[in-house]
PDB file of C-alpha atoms and ligand atoms in Angstrom:
ATOM      1  CA  MET F 216      85.729  92.513  82.323  1.00 98.00           C
ATOM      2  CA  LYS F 217      88.722  94.446  83.582  1.00 98.00           C
ATOM      3  CA  PHE F 218      90.057  94.011  87.175  1.00 98.00           C
ATOM      4  CA  PHE F 219      91.314  96.912  89.152  1.00 98.00           C
ATOM      5  CA  VAL F 220      92.770  96.571  92.479  1.00 98.00           C
ATOM      6  CA  ASP F 221      91.396  98.913  95.212  1.00 98.00           C
ATOM      7  CA  THR F 222      94.289  99.811  97.431  1.00 98.00           C
ATOM      8  CA  ALA F 223      97.356 102.125  97.689  1.00 98.00           C
ATOM      9  CA  ASP F 224      99.468  99.402  99.131  1.00 98.00           C
ATOM     10  CA  VAL F 225     102.422  99.088  96.812  1.00 98.00           C
ATOM     11  CA  LYS F 226     103.372  95.627  98.026  1.00 98.00           C
ATOM     12  CA  ASP F 227      99.975  94.143  97.296  1.00 98.00           C
ATOM     13  CA  ILE F 228      99.832  95.932  94.006  1.00 98.00           C
ATOM     14  CA  ARG F 229     103.188  94.620  92.953  1.00 98.00           C
ATOM     15  CA  GLU F 230     102.207  91.079  93.989  1.00 98.00           C
ATOM     16  CA  LEU F 231      98.776  91.019  92.010  1.00 98.00           C
ATOM     17  CA  ASN F 232     100.423  92.803  89.079  1.00 98.00           C
ATOM     18  CA  ASP F 233     103.020  89.996  88.865  1.00 98.00           C
ATOM     19  CA  LEU F 234     100.098  87.459  89.050  1.00 97.00           C
ATOM     20  CA  GLY F 235      98.663  89.335  85.854  1.00 96.00           C
ATOM     21  CA  LEU F 236      95.551  90.218  87.826  1.00 95.00           C
ATOM     22  CA  VAL F 237      95.717  93.922  87.566  1.00 97.00           C
ATOM     23  CA  ASP F 238      94.321  96.059  84.826  1.00 98.00           C
ATOM     24  CA  GLY F 239      94.329  99.179  86.800  1.00 98.00           C
ATOM     25  CA  VAL F 240      94.183 100.641  90.276  1.00 98.00           C
ATOM     26  CA  THR F 241      91.892 102.800  92.320  1.00 98.00           C
ATOM     27  CA  THR F 242      92.852 104.842  95.311  1.00 98.00           C
ATOM     28  CA  ASN F 243      90.939 107.214  97.550  1.00 98.00           C
ATOM     29  CA  PRO F 244      91.841 109.517 100.429  1.00 98.00           C
ATOM     30  CA  SER F 245      91.191 106.734 102.930  1.00 98.00           C
ATOM     31  CA  LEU F 246      93.338 104.347 101.198  1.00 98.00           C
ATOM     32  CA  ILE F 247      96.253 106.813 100.966  1.00 98.00           C
ATOM     33  CA  LEU F 248      95.860 107.405 104.702  1.00 98.00           C
ATOM     34  CA  LYS F 249      95.989 103.570 105.255  1.00 98.00           C
ATOM     35  CA  SER F 250      99.175 103.378 103.241  1.00 98.00           C
ATOM     36  CA  GLY F 251     100.963 105.748 105.461  1.00 98.00           C
ATOM     37  CA  GLY F 252     102.642 107.603 102.467  1.00 97.00           C
ATOM     38  CA  ASN F 253     102.544 110.761 100.638  1.00 98.00           C
ATOM     39  CA  ILE F 254      99.890 110.850  97.955  1.00 98.00           C
ATOM     40  CA  LEU F 255     102.246 112.088  95.231  1.00 98.00           C
ATOM     41  CA  GLU F 256     104.931 109.637  96.011  1.00 98.00           C
ATOM     42  CA  VAL F 257     102.718 106.578  96.528  1.00 98.00           C
ATOM     43  CA  THR F 258     100.739 107.288  93.450  1.00 98.00           C
ATOM     44  CA  LYS F 259     103.830 107.872  91.343  1.00 98.00           C
ATOM     45  CA  GLU F 260     105.253 104.439  92.502  1.00 98.00           C
ATOM     46  CA  ILE F 261     101.833 102.750  91.720  1.00 98.00           C
ATOM     47  CA  CYS F 262     101.994 104.230  88.292  1.00 98.00           C
ATOM     48  CA  SER F 263     105.417 102.875  87.668  1.00 98.00           C
ATOM     49  CA  ILE F 264     104.270  99.352  88.548  1.00 98.00           C
ATOM     50  CA  VAL F 265     100.964  99.214  86.678  1.00 98.00           C
ATOM     51  CA  LYS F 266     100.441 100.056  82.959  1.00 97.00           C
ATOM     52  CA  GLY F 267      96.683 100.559  83.269  1.00 98.00           C
ATOM     53  CA  PRO F 268      94.808 103.491  84.619  1.00 98.00           C
ATOM     54  CA  VAL F 269      95.484 104.603  88.193  1.00 98.00           C
ATOM     55  CA  SER F 270      92.690 106.613  89.858  1.00 98.00           C
ATOM     56  CA  ALA F 271      93.805 109.451  92.072  1.00 98.00           C
ATOM     57  CA  GLU F 272      91.315 111.461  93.781  1.00 98.00           C
ATOM     58  CA  VAL F 273      90.942 115.133  94.285  1.00 98.00           C
ATOM     59  CA  THR F 274      90.040 116.559  97.526  1.00 98.00           C
ATOM     60  CA  ALA F 275      88.879 120.042  96.774  1.00 98.00           C
ATOM     61  CA  THR F 276      85.154 120.473  96.732  1.00 98.00           C
ATOM     62  CA  GLU F 277      84.857 123.385  94.429  1.00 98.00           C
ATOM     63  CA  TYR F 278      85.480 123.427  90.670  1.00 98.00           C
ATOM     64  CA  ALA F 279      88.710 125.735  90.694  1.00 98.00           C
ATOM     65  CA  GLY F 280      90.333 123.752  93.390  1.00 98.00           C
ATOM     66  CA  MET F 281      89.509 120.454  91.806  1.00 98.00           C
ATOM     67  CA  MET F 282      91.159 121.614  88.427  1.00 98.00           C
ATOM     68  CA  LYS F 283      94.153 122.872  90.251  1.00 98.00           C
ATOM     69  CA  GLU F 284      94.623 119.565  92.099  1.00 98.00           C
ATOM     70  CA  ALA F 285      93.837 117.593  88.824  1.00 98.00           C
ATOM     71  CA  ALA F 286      96.739 119.397  87.181  1.00 98.00           C
ATOM     72  CA  VAL F 287      99.071 118.367  89.833  1.00 98.00           C
ATOM     73  CA  LEU F 288      97.884 114.756  89.832  1.00 98.00           C
ATOM     74  CA  ALA F 289      97.909 114.503  85.956  1.00 98.00           C
ATOM     75  CA  LYS F 290     101.537 115.420  85.983  1.00 98.00           C
ATOM     76  CA  ILE F 291     102.477 112.330  88.026  1.00 98.00           C
ATOM     77  CA  ALA F 292     102.224 109.938  85.024  1.00 98.00           C
ATOM     78  CA  ASP F 293     100.381 109.357  81.705  1.00 98.00           C
ATOM     79  CA  ASN F 294      98.169 106.665  83.204  1.00 98.00           C
ATOM     80  CA  ILE F 295      96.664 108.814  85.823  1.00 98.00           C
ATOM     81  CA  CYS F 296      92.843 108.920  85.860  1.00 98.00           C
ATOM     82  CA  ILE F 297      91.379 111.834  87.816  1.00 99.00           C
ATOM     83  CA  LYS F 298      88.725 110.784  90.391  1.00 98.00           C
ATOM     84  CA  LEU F 299      86.135 113.321  91.133  1.00 98.00           C
ATOM     85  CA  PRO F 300      83.125 113.263  93.487  1.00 98.00           C
ATOM     86  CA  LEU F 301      79.731 113.058  92.258  1.00 98.00           C
ATOM     87  CA  THR F 302      78.585 116.595  92.902  1.00 98.00           C
ATOM     88  CA  LEU F 303      77.674 119.390  90.551  1.00 98.00           C
ATOM     89  CA  GLU F 304      81.216 120.870  90.946  1.00 98.00           C
ATOM     90  CA  GLY F 305      82.723 117.474  90.375  1.00 98.00           C
ATOM     91  CA  LEU F 306      80.665 116.912  87.130  1.00 98.00           C
ATOM     92  CA  LYS F 307      81.717 120.303  85.849  1.00 98.00           C
ATOM     93  CA  ALA F 308      85.358 119.401  86.422  1.00 99.00           C
ATOM     94  CA  CYS F 309      84.651 116.042  84.825  1.00 98.00           C
ATOM     95  CA  LYS F 310      83.505 117.743  81.592  1.00 98.00           C
ATOM     96  CA  ALA F 311      86.345 120.073  81.566  1.00 98.00           C
ATOM     97  CA  LEU F 312      89.020 117.349  82.161  1.00 98.00           C
ATOM     98  CA  THR F 313      87.431 114.928  79.717  1.00 98.00           C
ATOM     99  CA  SER F 314      87.431 117.713  76.975  1.00 98.00           C
ATOM    100  CA  ASP F 315      91.068 118.359  77.776  1.00 98.00           C
ATOM    101  CA  GLY F 316      91.689 114.565  77.043  1.00 98.00           C
ATOM    102  CA  HIS F 317      92.126 113.383  80.676  1.00 98.00           C
ATOM    103  CA  LYS F 318      90.673 109.905  81.860  1.00 98.00           C
ATOM    104  CA  THR F 319      88.120 110.659  84.591  1.00 99.00           C
ATOM    105  CA  ASN F 320      86.444 108.387  87.310  1.00 99.00           C
ATOM    106  CA  VAL F 321      83.376 109.914  88.980  1.00 99.00           C
ATOM    107  CA  THR F 322      83.083 108.258  92.254  1.00 98.00           C
ATOM    108  CA  LEU F 323      80.563 108.056  95.137  1.00 98.00           C
ATOM    109  CA  CYS F 324      77.821 107.124  92.830  1.00 98.00           C
ATOM    110  CA  PHE F 325      74.818 105.745  94.725  1.00 98.00           C
ATOM    111  CA  SER F 326      71.828 106.170  92.188  1.00 98.00           C
ATOM    112  CA  ALA F 327      71.167 105.579  88.575  1.00 98.00           C
ATOM    113  CA  ASN F 328      70.317 109.322  88.022  1.00 98.00           C
ATOM    114  CA  GLN F 329      73.823 110.236  89.452  1.00 98.00           C
ATOM    115  CA  ALA F 330      75.310 107.635  86.937  1.00 98.00           C
ATOM    116  CA  LEU F 331      73.336 109.195  84.049  1.00 98.00           C
ATOM    117  CA  LEU F 332      74.834 112.724  85.015  1.00 98.00           C
ATOM    118  CA  ALA F 333      78.353 111.254  85.032  1.00 98.00           C
ATOM    119  CA  ALA F 334      77.892 109.702  81.497  1.00 98.00           C
ATOM    120  CA  LYS F 335      76.464 113.162  80.267  1.00 98.00           C
ATOM    121  CA  ALA F 336      79.565 114.719  81.741  1.00 98.00           C
ATOM    122  CA  GLY F 337      81.780 112.367  79.593  1.00 98.00           C
ATOM    123  CA  ALA F 338      83.264 110.384  82.473  1.00 98.00           C
ATOM    124  CA  THR F 339      85.624 107.624  81.503  1.00 98.00           C
ATOM    125  CA  TYR F 340      84.329 105.576  84.393  1.00 99.00           C
ATOM    126  CA  VAL F 341      81.504 105.962  86.932  1.00 99.00           C
ATOM    127  CA  SER F 342      81.925 104.223  90.216  1.00 99.00           C
ATOM    128  CA  PRO F 343      78.786 102.891  91.867  1.00 98.00           C
ATOM    129  CA  PHE F 344      79.464 101.685  95.412  1.00 98.00           C
ATOM    130  CA  ILE F 345      77.882  98.190  95.901  1.00 98.00           C
ATOM    131  CA  GLY F 346      78.987  97.313  99.477  1.00 98.00           C
ATOM    132  CA  ARG F 347      77.981 100.727 100.935  1.00 98.00           C
ATOM    133  CA  LEU F 348      74.508 100.305  99.663  1.00 98.00           C
ATOM    134  CA  ASP F 349      74.315  96.822 100.971  1.00 98.00           C
ATOM    135  CA  ASP F 350      75.525  98.232 104.278  1.00 98.00           C
ATOM    136  CA  ILE F 351      72.420 100.363 104.711  1.00 98.00           C
ATOM    137  CA  GLY F 352      70.043  97.516 103.670  1.00 98.00           C
ATOM    138  CA  LEU F 353      69.712  98.253 100.070  1.00 98.00           C
ATOM    139  CA  ASN F 354      70.852  96.052  97.120  1.00 98.00           C
ATOM    140  CA  GLY F 355      73.961  97.444  95.575  1.00 98.00           C
ATOM    141  CA  MET F 356      73.763  95.088  92.679  1.00 98.00           C
ATOM    142  CA  ASP F 357      70.399  96.353  91.617  1.00 98.00           C
ATOM    143  CA  LEU F 358      72.168  99.804  90.936  1.00 98.00           C
ATOM    144  CA  ILE F 359      74.683  98.159  88.671  1.00 98.00           C
ATOM    145  CA  GLY F 360      71.774  96.528  86.721  1.00 98.00           C
ATOM    146  CA  GLU F 361      69.965  99.814  86.407  1.00 98.00           C
ATOM    147  CA  ILE F 362      73.007 101.585  85.227  1.00 98.00           C
ATOM    148  CA  ARG F 363      73.840  98.889  82.706  1.00 98.00           C
ATOM    149  CA  THR F 364      70.345  99.153  81.184  1.00 98.00           C
ATOM    150  CA  ILE F 365      70.493 102.935  80.951  1.00 98.00           C
ATOM    151  CA  PHE F 366      73.803 103.026  79.561  1.00 98.00           C
ATOM    152  CA  ASP F 367      72.937 100.465  76.912  1.00 98.00           C
ATOM    153  CA  ASN F 368      69.671 102.313  75.986  1.00 98.00           C
ATOM    154  CA  PHE F 369      71.621 105.254  74.957  1.00 98.00           C
ATOM    155  CA  ALA F 370      75.073 103.815  74.030  1.00 98.00           C
ATOM    156  CA  PHE F 371      76.868 105.882  76.560  1.00 98.00           C
ATOM    157  CA  GLU F 372      80.702 105.095  76.494  1.00 98.00           C
ATOM    158  CA  THR F 373      81.190 105.719  80.243  1.00 98.00           C
ATOM    159  CA  GLN F 374      82.329 102.486  81.670  1.00 98.00           C
ATOM    160  CA  ILE F 375      80.606 101.004  84.783  1.00 99.00           C
ATOM    161  CA  LEU F 376      83.418 100.472  87.534  1.00 99.00           C
ATOM    162  CA  ALA F 377      81.670  98.466  90.157  1.00 98.00           C
ATOM    163  CA  ALA F 378      83.277  99.735  93.416  1.00 98.00           C
ATOM    164  CA  SER F 379      82.990  99.009  97.180  1.00 98.00           C
ATOM    165  CA  VAL F 380      83.270  95.403  96.315  1.00 98.00           C
ATOM    166  CA  ARG F 381      83.418  93.298  99.515  1.00 97.00           C
ATOM    167  CA  THR F 382      82.894  89.745  98.412  1.00 98.00           C
ATOM    168  CA  VAL F 383      83.612  87.195  95.591  1.00 98.00           C
ATOM    169  CA  ASN F 384      79.821  87.036  94.985  1.00 98.00           C
ATOM    170  CA  HIS F 385      79.934  90.816  94.353  1.00 98.00           C
ATOM    171  CA  VAL F 386      82.479  90.141  91.590  1.00 98.00           C
ATOM    172  CA  LYS F 387      80.473  87.275  90.066  1.00 98.00           C
ATOM    173  CA  GLU F 388      77.160  89.161  90.008  1.00 98.00           C
ATOM    174  CA  ALA F 389      78.753  92.362  88.672  1.00 98.00           C
ATOM    175  CA  ALA F 390      80.225  90.229  85.758  1.00 98.00           C
ATOM    176  CA  LEU F 391      76.748  88.524  85.070  1.00 98.00           C
ATOM    177  CA  ILE F 392      75.139  91.911  84.876  1.00 98.00           C
ATOM    178  CA  GLY F 393      77.827  93.222  82.764  1.00 98.00           C
ATOM    179  CA  ALA F 394      79.907  95.806  84.633  1.00 98.00           C
ATOM    180  CA  ASP F 395      82.872  96.820  82.597  1.00 98.00           C
ATOM    181  CA  VAL F 396      85.316  96.855  85.511  1.00 98.00           C
ATOM    182  CA  ILE F 397      85.294  95.817  89.118  1.00 98.00           C
ATOM    183  CA  THR F 398      87.664  97.308  91.668  1.00 98.00           C
ATOM    184  CA  ALA F 399      88.243  95.083  94.587  1.00 98.00           C
ATOM    185  CA  PRO F 400      90.595  94.862  97.639  1.00 98.00           C
ATOM    186  CA  PRO F 401      93.663  92.593  97.053  1.00 98.00           C
ATOM    187  CA  ALA F 402      92.155  89.848  99.425  1.00 98.00           C
ATOM    188  CA  THR F 403      88.972  89.651  97.435  1.00 98.00           C
ATOM    189  CA  LEU F 404      90.810  89.265  94.217  1.00 98.00           C
ATOM    190  CA  LYS F 405      93.030  86.486  95.449  1.00 97.00           C
ATOM    191  CA  ALA F 406      89.847  84.773  96.964  1.00 98.00           C
ATOM    192  CA  LEU F 407      88.342  84.444  93.459  1.00 98.00           C
ATOM    193  CA  VAL F 408      90.659  81.436  92.858  1.00 98.00           C
ATOM    194  CA  LYS F 409      89.479  79.399  95.877  1.00 98.00           C
ATOM    195  CA  HIS F 410      87.357  76.252  95.703  1.00 98.00           C
ATOM    196  CA  PRO F 411      87.470  73.410  98.062  1.00 98.00           C
ATOM    197  CA  LEU F 412      87.109  70.787  95.250  1.00 98.00           C
ATOM    198  CA  THR F 413      90.143  72.366  93.579  1.00 98.00           C
ATOM    199  CA  ASP F 414      92.195  71.663  96.646  1.00 98.00           C
ATOM    200  CA  LYS F 415      90.821  68.327  97.236  1.00 98.00           C
ATOM    201  CA  GLY F 416      91.336  67.271  93.695  1.00 98.00           C
ATOM    202  CA  LEU F 417      94.926  68.568  93.600  1.00 98.00           C
ATOM    203  CA  GLU F 418      95.709  66.715  96.749  1.00 98.00           C
ATOM    204  CA  ALA F 419      94.407  63.451  95.406  1.00 98.00           C
ATOM    205  CA  PHE F 420      96.300  63.845  92.023  1.00 98.00           C
ATOM    206  CA  LEU F 421      99.433  64.530  93.866  1.00 98.00           C
ATOM    207  CA  ALA F 422      99.133  61.592  96.099  1.00 98.00           C
ATOM    208  CA  ASP F 423      98.397  59.221  93.123  1.00 98.00           C
ATOM    209  CA  TRP F 424     101.477  60.853  91.268  1.00 98.00           C
ATOM    210  CA  ALA F 425     103.773  60.243  94.219  1.00 98.00           C
ATOM    211  CA  LYS F 426     102.659  56.415  94.025  1.00 98.00           C
ATOM    212  CA  THR F 427     103.768  56.155  90.227  1.00 98.00           C
ATOM    213  CA  GLY F 428     107.372  56.978  91.253  1.00 98.00           C
ATOM    214  CA  GLN F 429     107.598  58.959  88.096  1.00 98.00           C
ATOM    215  CA  SER F 430     108.947  62.480  87.483  1.00 98.00           C
ATOM    216  CA  ILE F 431     108.366  64.759  84.400  1.00 97.00           C
ATOM    217  CA  ALA F 432     111.322  66.893  84.495  1.00 95.00           C
TER     218      ALA F 432
HETATM  219  C1  LIG M  96      86.856 102.787  94.823  1.00 91.63           C
HETATM  220  O1  LIG M  96      87.030 103.536  93.969  1.00 91.63           O
HETATM  221  C2  LIG M  96      86.199 103.099  96.018  1.00 91.63           C
HETATM  222  O2  LIG M  96      86.760 104.238  96.695  1.00 91.63           O
HETATM  223  C3  LIG M  96      86.181 101.974  96.973  1.00 91.63           C
HETATM  224  O3  LIG M  96      85.819 100.926  96.268  1.00 91.63           O
HETATM  225  C4  LIG M  96      85.322 102.190  98.262  1.00 91.63           C
HETATM  226  O4  LIG M  96      85.308 101.026  98.911  1.00 91.63           O
HETATM  227  P1  LIG M  96      84.781 100.897 100.415  1.00 91.63           P
HETATM  228  O5  LIG M  96      83.314 101.246 100.376  1.00 91.63           O
HETATM  229  O6  LIG M  96      85.098  99.472 100.849  1.00 91.63           O
HETATM  230  O7  LIG M  96      85.540 101.952 101.160  1.00 91.63           O
END
């Protein structure tokens, strides 16, 4: 399973990348707003830090505008992945961009049928939003399972990019179901390492080690 970091904060991306935890990055207009930077400059800096795919989202809602914006975004770096909304116009742009050899990420996916359409449009990734479904009382993880079954039934190559990840349990459950990628905020990725027994065990080992009076190096 690949780990993407869901942020446009360059400091966080650099830190996680140095830890070896970043296979790619996802951004969206809200994350660009939060970063306080210019989309082209911020995205360029992210692409210089991370080798894997960096999703940059178009903001036009019609095919022609999406294609125009995609051309600008694609010029930023070779590892740009064009992120498109799950609309008929977005799917049309996805098909055209994929045929032109671009990586694509179809976002704002909330149903298995939408994911099926993204796969048929040749998307590199489809992004089902787990947390936002949970927010309205549905089970986002059920959607990941449905999409996994459908993609396996027909051997679709589109990768399931589990998005809107809010908890460490989301990560574990998406991994158990077989999502290809999760994208999570920096804090959630870092929280994966936490376990009270690890902290307690380390504390005890260090206390006993101090009593030996020895040193290794
Ligand atoms: C990633 O591609 C999505 O834009 C992101 O995961 C959405 O997360 P949110 O629902 O927490 O805003």
